[in-house]
PDB file of C-alpha atoms and ligand atoms in Angstrom:
ATOM      1  CA  MET A1355      29.059  11.046  11.758  1.00 69.00           C
ATOM      2  CA  MET A1356      30.443  10.992   8.266  1.00 87.00           C
ATOM      3  CA  THR A1357      28.704  10.563   4.908  1.00 91.00           C
ATOM      4  CA  TYR A1358      30.907   8.900   2.300  1.00 94.00           C
ATOM      5  CA  THR A1359      31.246  10.439  -1.150  1.00 92.00           C
ATOM      6  CA  ASN A1360      31.603   6.925  -2.590  1.00 85.00           C
ATOM      7  CA  GLN A1361      34.860   7.821  -4.326  1.00 94.00           C
ATOM      8  CA  TYR A1362      36.560   5.072  -2.277  1.00 96.00           C
ATOM      9  CA  THR A1363      33.837   2.489  -1.596  1.00 93.00           C
ATOM     10  CA  THR A1364      30.866   0.887  -3.292  1.00 88.00           C
ATOM     11  CA  VAL A1365      29.003   0.870   0.046  1.00 92.00           C
ATOM     12  CA  THR A1366      27.738   3.473   2.508  1.00 93.00           C
ATOM     13  CA  ARG A1367      29.383   3.926   5.909  1.00 95.00           C
ATOM     14  CA  GLU A1368      26.262   2.377   7.500  1.00 95.00           C
ATOM     15  CA  ALA A1369      26.543  -0.749   5.325  1.00 95.00           C
ATOM     16  CA  LEU A1370      30.268  -0.970   6.016  1.00 97.00           C
ATOM     17  CA  LEU A1371      29.627  -0.707   9.768  1.00 97.00           C
ATOM     18  CA  ALA A1372      27.033  -3.490   9.608  1.00 98.00           C
ATOM     19  CA  HIS A1373      29.376  -5.824   7.676  1.00 97.00           C
ATOM     20  CA  VAL A1374      32.281  -5.162  10.010  1.00 98.00           C
ATOM     21  CA  GLN A1375      30.160  -5.597  13.134  1.00 98.00           C
ATOM     22  CA  SER A1376      28.848  -8.959  11.858  1.00 98.00           C
ATOM     23  CA  LYS A1377      32.413 -10.326  11.665  1.00 98.00           C
ATOM     24  CA  MET A1378      33.564  -9.653  15.229  1.00 98.00           C
ATOM     25  CA  SER A1379      32.867  -9.584  18.946  1.00 98.00           C
ATOM     26  CA  THR A1380      31.240  -6.524  20.535  1.00 98.00           C
ATOM     27  CA  LYS A1381      34.550  -5.762  22.241  1.00 98.00           C
ATOM     28  CA  ARG A1382      36.511  -5.724  18.995  1.00 98.00           C
ATOM     29  CA  PHE A1383      33.831  -3.682  17.237  1.00 98.00           C
ATOM     30  CA  LYS A1384      34.145  -1.075  19.996  1.00 98.00           C
ATOM     31  CA  HIS A1385      37.917  -1.040  19.369  1.00 98.00           C
ATOM     32  CA  VAL A1386      37.272  -0.512  15.642  1.00 98.00           C
ATOM     33  CA  LEU A1387      34.994   2.466  16.367  1.00 98.00           C
ATOM     34  CA  GLY A1388      37.682   3.877  18.678  1.00 98.00           C
ATOM     35  CA  VAL A1389      40.294   3.511  15.944  1.00 98.00           C
ATOM     36  CA  GLU A1390      37.970   5.265  13.485  1.00 98.00           C
ATOM     37  CA  LYS A1391      37.405   8.198  15.841  1.00 98.00           C
ATOM     38  CA  THR A1392      41.125   8.533  16.558  1.00 98.00           C
ATOM     39  CA  ALA A1393      42.099   8.149  12.893  1.00 98.00           C
ATOM     40  CA  ILE A1394      39.656  10.872  11.812  1.00 98.00           C
ATOM     41  CA  ALA A1395      41.068  13.218  14.477  1.00 98.00           C
ATOM     42  CA  LEU A1396      44.649  12.503  13.346  1.00 98.00           C
ATOM     43  CA  ALA A1397      43.639  12.974   9.687  1.00 98.00           C
ATOM     44  CA  GLU A1398      42.169  16.368  10.543  1.00 98.00           C
ATOM     45  CA  LYS A1399      45.249  17.337  12.555  1.00 98.00           C
ATOM     46  CA  TYR A1400      47.839  16.183  10.018  1.00 98.00           C
ATOM     47  CA  GLY A1401      45.911  17.035   6.840  1.00 98.00           C
ATOM     48  CA  SER A1402      44.848  13.685   5.379  1.00 98.00           C
ATOM     49  CA  SER A1403      41.472  12.566   3.977  1.00 97.00           C
ATOM     50  CA  GLU A1404      39.080  11.947   6.862  1.00 97.00           C
ATOM     51  CA  GLU A1405      36.920   9.713   4.673  1.00 97.00           C
ATOM     52  CA  ALA A1406      39.892   7.512   3.740  1.00 98.00           C
ATOM     53  CA  ALA A1407      40.906   7.383   7.418  1.00 98.00           C
ATOM     54  CA  SER A1408      37.390   6.296   8.410  1.00 98.00           C
ATOM     55  CA  ILE A1409      37.263   3.547   5.769  1.00 98.00           C
ATOM     56  CA  ALA A1410      40.712   2.140   6.539  1.00 98.00           C
ATOM     57  CA  ALA A1411      39.989   2.206  10.281  1.00 98.00           C
ATOM     58  CA  LEU A1412      36.646   0.425   9.928  1.00 98.00           C
ATOM     59  CA  ILE A1413      38.179  -2.365   7.801  1.00 98.00           C
ATOM     60  CA  HIS A1414      41.577  -2.757   9.531  1.00 98.00           C
ATOM     61  CA  ASP A1415      40.577  -5.679  11.821  1.00 98.00           C
ATOM     62  CA  TYR A1416      37.854  -7.056   9.520  1.00 98.00           C
ATOM     63  CA  ALA A1417      39.677 -10.416   9.224  1.00 98.00           C
ATOM     64  CA  LYS A1418      40.939 -10.706  12.797  1.00 98.00           C
ATOM     65  CA  GLU A1419      38.405 -13.337  13.870  1.00 98.00           C
ATOM     66  CA  LEU A1420      38.478 -15.360  10.645  1.00 98.00           C
ATOM     67  CA  PRO A1421      39.523 -19.017  11.167  1.00 97.00           C
ATOM     68  CA  MET A1422      43.133 -19.718  10.081  1.00 97.00           C
ATOM     69  CA  SER A1423      41.805 -22.110   7.426  1.00 97.00           C
ATOM     70  CA  GLU A1424      39.977 -19.215   5.728  1.00 98.00           C
ATOM     71  CA  MET A1425      42.972 -16.909   6.117  1.00 98.00           C
ATOM     72  CA  LYS A1426      45.125 -19.558   4.476  1.00 98.00           C
ATOM     73  CA  SER A1427      42.770 -19.828   1.531  1.00 98.00           C
ATOM     74  CA  VAL A1428      42.726 -16.024   1.020  1.00 98.00           C
ATOM     75  CA  ILE A1429      46.550 -15.898   1.249  1.00 98.00           C
ATOM     76  CA  GLU A1430      46.924 -18.690  -1.300  1.00 98.00           C
ATOM     77  CA  THR A1431      44.321 -17.322  -3.732  1.00 98.00           C
ATOM     78  CA  ALA A1432      45.848 -13.819  -3.618  1.00 98.00           C
ATOM     79  CA  GLY A1433      49.404 -15.171  -3.886  1.00 98.00           C
ATOM     80  CA  LEU A1434      50.552 -13.467  -0.657  1.00 98.00           C
ATOM     81  CA  ASN A1435      53.804 -14.495   1.062  1.00 97.00           C
ATOM     82  CA  PRO A1436      52.957 -17.884   2.676  1.00 97.00           C
ATOM     83  CA  GLU A1437      55.658 -17.254   5.329  1.00 97.00           C
ATOM     84  CA  MET A1438      53.111 -15.123   7.207  1.00 98.00           C
ATOM     85  CA  LEU A1439      51.074 -18.261   7.926  1.00 98.00           C
ATOM     86  CA  ASN A1440      53.825 -19.369  10.325  1.00 97.00           C
ATOM     87  CA  PHE A1441      53.091 -16.290  12.468  1.00 97.00           C
ATOM     88  CA  GLY A1442      49.357 -16.874  12.869  1.00 97.00           C
ATOM     89  CA  SER A1443      46.391 -14.568  12.763  1.00 98.00           C
ATOM     90  CA  GLU A1444      48.228 -11.667  14.430  1.00 98.00           C
ATOM     91  CA  ILE A1445      50.411 -11.214  11.351  1.00 98.00           C
ATOM     92  CA  CYS A1446      47.945 -12.507   8.725  1.00 98.00           C
ATOM     93  CA  HIS A1447      44.826 -10.476   9.553  1.00 98.00           C
ATOM     94  CA  GLY A1448      45.986  -7.171   8.017  1.00 98.00           C
ATOM     95  CA  PRO A1449      47.037  -8.592   4.634  1.00 98.00           C
ATOM     96  CA  VAL A1450      43.925 -10.812   4.557  1.00 98.00           C
ATOM     97  CA  ALA A1451      41.619  -7.862   5.375  1.00 98.00           C
ATOM     98  CA  THR A1452      43.232  -6.005   2.458  1.00 98.00           C
ATOM     99  CA  GLU A1453      42.127  -8.713   0.031  1.00 98.00           C
ATOM    100  CA  LEU A1454      38.617  -8.801   1.530  1.00 98.00           C
ATOM    101  CA  ALA A1455      38.415  -4.986   1.287  1.00 98.00           C
ATOM    102  CA  LYS A1456      38.827  -5.253  -2.480  1.00 97.00           C
ATOM    103  CA  LYS A1457      36.393  -8.128  -2.824  1.00 96.00           C
ATOM    104  CA  ASP A1458      33.669  -7.139  -0.328  1.00 95.00           C
ATOM    105  CA  PHE A1459      33.764  -3.324  -0.491  1.00 96.00           C
ATOM    106  CA  GLY A1460      35.275  -2.520  -3.885  1.00 95.00           C
ATOM    107  CA  ILE A1461      38.233  -0.635  -2.382  1.00 97.00           C
ATOM    108  CA  THR A1462      40.820   0.233  -5.050  1.00 97.00           C
ATOM    109  CA  SER A1463      42.725   3.061  -3.327  1.00 98.00           C
ATOM    110  CA  GLU A1464      46.258   1.680  -2.834  1.00 98.00           C
ATOM    111  CA  ASP A1465      46.715   4.087   0.075  1.00 98.00           C
ATOM    112  CA  ILE A1466      43.691   2.692   1.948  1.00 98.00           C
ATOM    113  CA  LEU A1467      44.686  -0.887   1.072  1.00 98.00           C
ATOM    114  CA  ASN A1468      48.251  -0.353   2.317  1.00 98.00           C
ATOM    115  CA  ALA A1469      47.031   1.303   5.529  1.00 99.00           C
ATOM    116  CA  ILE A1470      45.013  -1.858   6.260  1.00 99.00           C
ATOM    117  CA  ARG A1471      47.817  -4.196   5.082  1.00 98.00           C
ATOM    118  CA  TYR A1472      50.541  -2.638   7.255  1.00 98.00           C
ATOM    119  CA  HIS A1473      48.537  -1.683  10.354  1.00 98.00           C
ATOM    120  CA  THR A1474      50.123  -4.368  12.578  1.00 98.00           C
ATOM    121  CA  VAL A1475      53.765  -4.329  11.523  1.00 98.00           C
ATOM    122  CA  GLY A1476      54.240  -0.947   9.863  1.00 98.00           C
ATOM    123  CA  ALA A1477      56.621  -0.675   6.926  1.00 98.00           C
ATOM    124  CA  VAL A1478      59.971   0.795   5.880  1.00 98.00           C
ATOM    125  CA  GLN A1479      58.206   3.567   3.944  1.00 98.00           C
ATOM    126  CA  MET A1480      54.806   4.712   5.191  1.00 98.00           C
ATOM    127  CA  SER A1481      52.325   7.206   3.762  1.00 98.00           C
ATOM    128  CA  LEU A1482      50.549   9.707   6.002  1.00 98.00           C
ATOM    129  CA  LEU A1483      47.416   7.511   6.014  1.00 98.00           C
ATOM    130  CA  GLU A1484      49.427   4.378   6.858  1.00 99.00           C
ATOM    131  CA  LYS A1485      51.010   6.181   9.830  1.00 98.00           C
ATOM    132  CA  ILE A1486      47.604   7.453  10.977  1.00 99.00           C
ATOM    133  CA  ILE A1487      46.031   3.967  11.019  1.00 99.00           C
ATOM    134  CA  PHE A1488      49.129   2.366  12.585  1.00 99.00           C
ATOM    135  CA  VAL A1489      49.144   4.923  15.408  1.00 99.00           C
ATOM    136  CA  ALA A1490      45.339   5.173  15.863  1.00 99.00           C
ATOM    137  CA  ASP A1491      45.197   1.387  16.378  1.00 98.00           C
ATOM    138  CA  PHE A1492      47.703   1.761  19.240  1.00 98.00           C
ATOM    139  CA  ILE A1493      46.264   4.810  21.039  1.00 98.00           C
ATOM    140  CA  GLU A1494      42.468   4.592  20.556  1.00 98.00           C
ATOM    141  CA  PRO A1495      40.508   5.429  23.755  1.00 98.00           C
ATOM    142  CA  GLY A1496      39.872   1.767  24.657  1.00 98.00           C
ATOM    143  CA  ARG A1497      43.589   0.921  24.856  1.00 98.00           C
ATOM    144  CA  SER A1498      45.090   0.783  28.337  1.00 97.00           C
ATOM    145  CA  PHE A1499      48.658  -0.387  28.794  1.00 95.00           C
ATOM    146  CA  PRO A1500      51.695   1.161  30.455  1.00 95.00           C
ATOM    147  CA  GLY A1501      52.945   3.774  28.011  1.00 96.00           C
ATOM    148  CA  VAL A1502      49.694   4.478  26.169  1.00 98.00           C
ATOM    149  CA  ASP A1503      49.430   7.999  27.596  1.00 98.00           C
ATOM    150  CA  THR A1504      52.979   8.742  26.452  1.00 98.00           C
ATOM    151  CA  ALA A1505      52.078   7.386  23.003  1.00 98.00           C
ATOM    152  CA  ARG A1506      48.982   9.657  22.895  1.00 98.00           C
ATOM    153  CA  ALA A1507      51.011  12.710  23.882  1.00 98.00           C
ATOM    154  CA  ILE A1508      53.663  11.987  21.237  1.00 98.00           C
ATOM    155  CA  ALA A1509      50.989  11.397  18.570  1.00 98.00           C
ATOM    156  CA  ASN A1510      49.657  14.851  19.328  1.00 98.00           C
ATOM    157  CA  GLN A1511      53.082  16.385  18.688  1.00 98.00           C
ATOM    158  CA  ASP A1512      54.846  14.388  15.984  1.00 98.00           C
ATOM    159  CA  LEU A1513      53.327  11.491  14.028  1.00 98.00           C
ATOM    160  CA  ASP A1514      56.697  10.048  12.932  1.00 98.00           C
ATOM    161  CA  GLU A1515      57.896   9.966  16.548  1.00 98.00           C
ATOM    162  CA  ALA A1516      54.644   8.196  17.464  1.00 98.00           C
ATOM    163  CA  VAL A1517      55.282   5.524  14.813  1.00 98.00           C
ATOM    164  CA  LEU A1518      58.793   4.908  16.155  1.00 98.00           C
ATOM    165  CA  PHE A1519      57.595   4.872  19.772  1.00 98.00           C
ATOM    166  CA  GLU A1520      54.992   2.232  18.856  1.00 98.00           C
ATOM    167  CA  MET A1521      57.513   0.082  16.985  1.00 98.00           C
ATOM    168  CA  LYS A1522      59.942   0.174  19.931  1.00 98.00           C
ATOM    169  CA  HIS A1523      57.158  -0.542  22.428  1.00 98.00           C
ATOM    170  CA  THR A1524      55.728  -3.484  20.467  1.00 98.00           C
ATOM    171  CA  LEU A1525      59.134  -5.035  19.785  1.00 98.00           C
ATOM    172  CA  THR A1526      60.163  -4.679  23.433  1.00 98.00           C
ATOM    173  CA  TYR A1527      56.905  -6.315  24.515  1.00 97.00           C
ATOM    174  CA  LEU A1528      57.224  -9.168  22.015  1.00 98.00           C
ATOM    175  CA  ILE A1529      60.779  -9.894  23.149  1.00 98.00           C
ATOM    176  CA  SER A1530      59.714  -9.796  26.822  1.00 98.00           C
ATOM    177  CA  ILE A1531      57.207 -12.602  26.161  1.00 98.00           C
ATOM    178  CA  GLU A1532      59.649 -14.481  23.907  1.00 98.00           C
ATOM    179  CA  ALA A1533      57.350 -14.168  20.877  1.00 97.00           C
ATOM    180  CA  ARG A1534      58.811 -14.794  17.437  1.00 97.00           C
ATOM    181  CA  ILE A1535      59.462 -11.591  15.522  1.00 98.00           C
ATOM    182  CA  TYR A1536      58.157 -11.424  11.941  1.00 98.00           C
ATOM    183  CA  PRO A1537      61.071 -10.394   9.686  1.00 97.00           C
ATOM    184  CA  GLU A1538      59.105  -7.408   8.295  1.00 98.00           C
ATOM    185  CA  THR A1539      58.719  -6.119  11.872  1.00 98.00           C
ATOM    186  CA  ILE A1540      62.498  -5.953  12.214  1.00 98.00           C
ATOM    187  CA  LEU A1541      62.961  -4.383   8.769  1.00 98.00           C
ATOM    188  CA  ALA A1542      60.444  -1.663   9.648  1.00 98.00           C
ATOM    189  CA  TYR A1543      62.037  -1.013  13.050  1.00 98.00           C
ATOM    190  CA  ASN A1544      65.536  -0.778  11.535  1.00 98.00           C
ATOM    191  CA  ALA A1545      64.376   1.779   8.979  1.00 98.00           C
ATOM    192  CA  TRP A1546      62.514   3.929  11.511  1.00 98.00           C
ATOM    193  CA  VAL A1547      65.102   3.822  14.299  1.00 97.00           C
ATOM    194  CA  THR A1548      67.751   5.309  12.016  1.00 93.00           C
ATOM    195  CA  LYS A1549      65.504   7.973  10.397  1.00 87.00           C
ATOM    196  CA  GLY A1550      67.016  11.412  10.672  1.00 72.00           C
ATOM    197  CA  LYS A1551      70.258  10.079  12.189  1.00 71.00           C
TER     198      LYS A1551
HETATM  199  P1  GDP B2046      44.935  -5.457  17.059  1.00 67.71           P
HETATM  200  O1  GDP B2046      44.628  -6.303  15.839  1.00 67.71           O
HETATM  201  O2  GDP B2046      44.061  -4.252  17.186  1.00 67.71           O
HETATM  202  O3  GDP B2046      44.970  -6.255  18.330  1.00 67.71           O
HETATM  203  O4  GDP B2046      46.425  -4.865  16.878  1.00 67.71           O
HETATM  204  P2  GDP B2046      47.591  -5.185  15.829  1.00 67.71           P
HETATM  205  O5  GDP B2046      47.015  -5.669  14.540  1.00 67.71           O
HETATM  206  O6  GDP B2046      48.433  -3.959  15.756  1.00 67.71           O
HETATM  207  O7  GDP B2046      48.477  -6.301  16.500  1.00 67.71           O
HETATM  208  C1  GDP B2046      48.037  -7.617  16.696  1.00 67.71           C
HETATM  209  C2  GDP B2046      49.059  -8.356  17.521  1.00 67.71           C
HETATM  210  O8  GDP B2046      50.195  -8.677  16.731  1.00 67.71           O
HETATM  211  C3  GDP B2046      49.581  -7.590  18.737  1.00 67.71           C
HETATM  212  O9  GDP B2046      49.416  -8.401  19.876  1.00 67.71           O
HETATM  213  C4  GDP B2046      51.052  -7.384  18.415  1.00 67.71           C
HETATM  214  O10 GDP B2046      51.841  -7.384  19.586  1.00 67.71           O
HETATM  215  C5  GDP B2046      51.336  -8.591  17.540  1.00 67.71           C
HETATM  216  N1  GDP B2046      52.534  -8.465  16.690  1.00 67.71           N
HETATM  217  C6  GDP B2046      53.008  -7.385  16.029  1.00 67.71           C
HETATM  218  N2  GDP B2046      54.175  -7.655  15.394  1.00 67.71           N
HETATM  219  C7  GDP B2046      54.460  -8.962  15.657  1.00 67.71           C
HETATM  220  C8  GDP B2046      55.555  -9.842  15.319  1.00 67.71           C
HETATM  221  O11 GDP B2046      56.515  -9.494  14.624  1.00 67.71           O
HETATM  222  N3  GDP B2046      55.496 -11.118  15.809  1.00 67.71           N
HETATM  223  C9  GDP B2046      54.457 -11.563  16.588  1.00 67.71           C
HETATM  224  N4  GDP B2046      54.509 -12.813  17.032  1.00 67.71           N
HETATM  225  N5  GDP B2046      53.409 -10.766  16.918  1.00 67.71           N
HETATM  226  C10 GDP B2046      53.414  -9.489  16.472  1.00 67.71           C
HETATM  227 FE1   FE B2047      44.915  -5.540  13.908  1.00 67.71          FE
HETATM  228 FE1   FE B2048      48.682  -1.896  15.574  1.00 67.71          FE
HETATM  229 FE1   FE B2049      43.110  -3.039  15.708  1.00 67.71          FE
END
């Protein structure tokens, strides 16, 4: 696999893998490895740093299985928007993982930190790396849901179209199950649905 240059992390890829694996189920760790593989392929295709893609992918769900009490404490200590606590771990785990990435792995690259922070909801403005992690999380080989093959085909053609497809798909799904929509999810969708129009 990949040897890190240590320009982005204070740890080796092997150490990072071990830390990440220790924080989650086997199933989720497999998902994380799938996201890494997909993110590296997209980085190669679209001309982004493969090392940064690997690091962001490996850390993106690092906080997903943290108890809400610990998430709350990270959110309070870092001064993050407490509104996210009302939406549970699904919305909190990206921003919380971003804080842990700084603390546990010495990540300072704002691009990597934002890719982790926004991997669930996306954002109004997204860098190439943010788009890569957002899309890789949705289409990694372990994902199977109606529409995933369409998402994979679009991601192979046009990354921006893949971001919009994912936002529409997720929002449609959330509405179908009568889930509450996080305001940032709507802001991101509104910005992307009108791009180029
Ligand atoms: P995962 O961590 O690999 O499972 O994937 P994500 O971090 O992308 O998404 C986690 C969950 O958050 C998914 O089930 C999404 O459907 C859900 N999600 C995304 N946006 C929202 C939102 O605005 N509101 C709610 N309630 N859930 C959301
Ligand atoms: Fe996630
Ligand atoms: Fe996602
Ligand atoms: Fe994920």
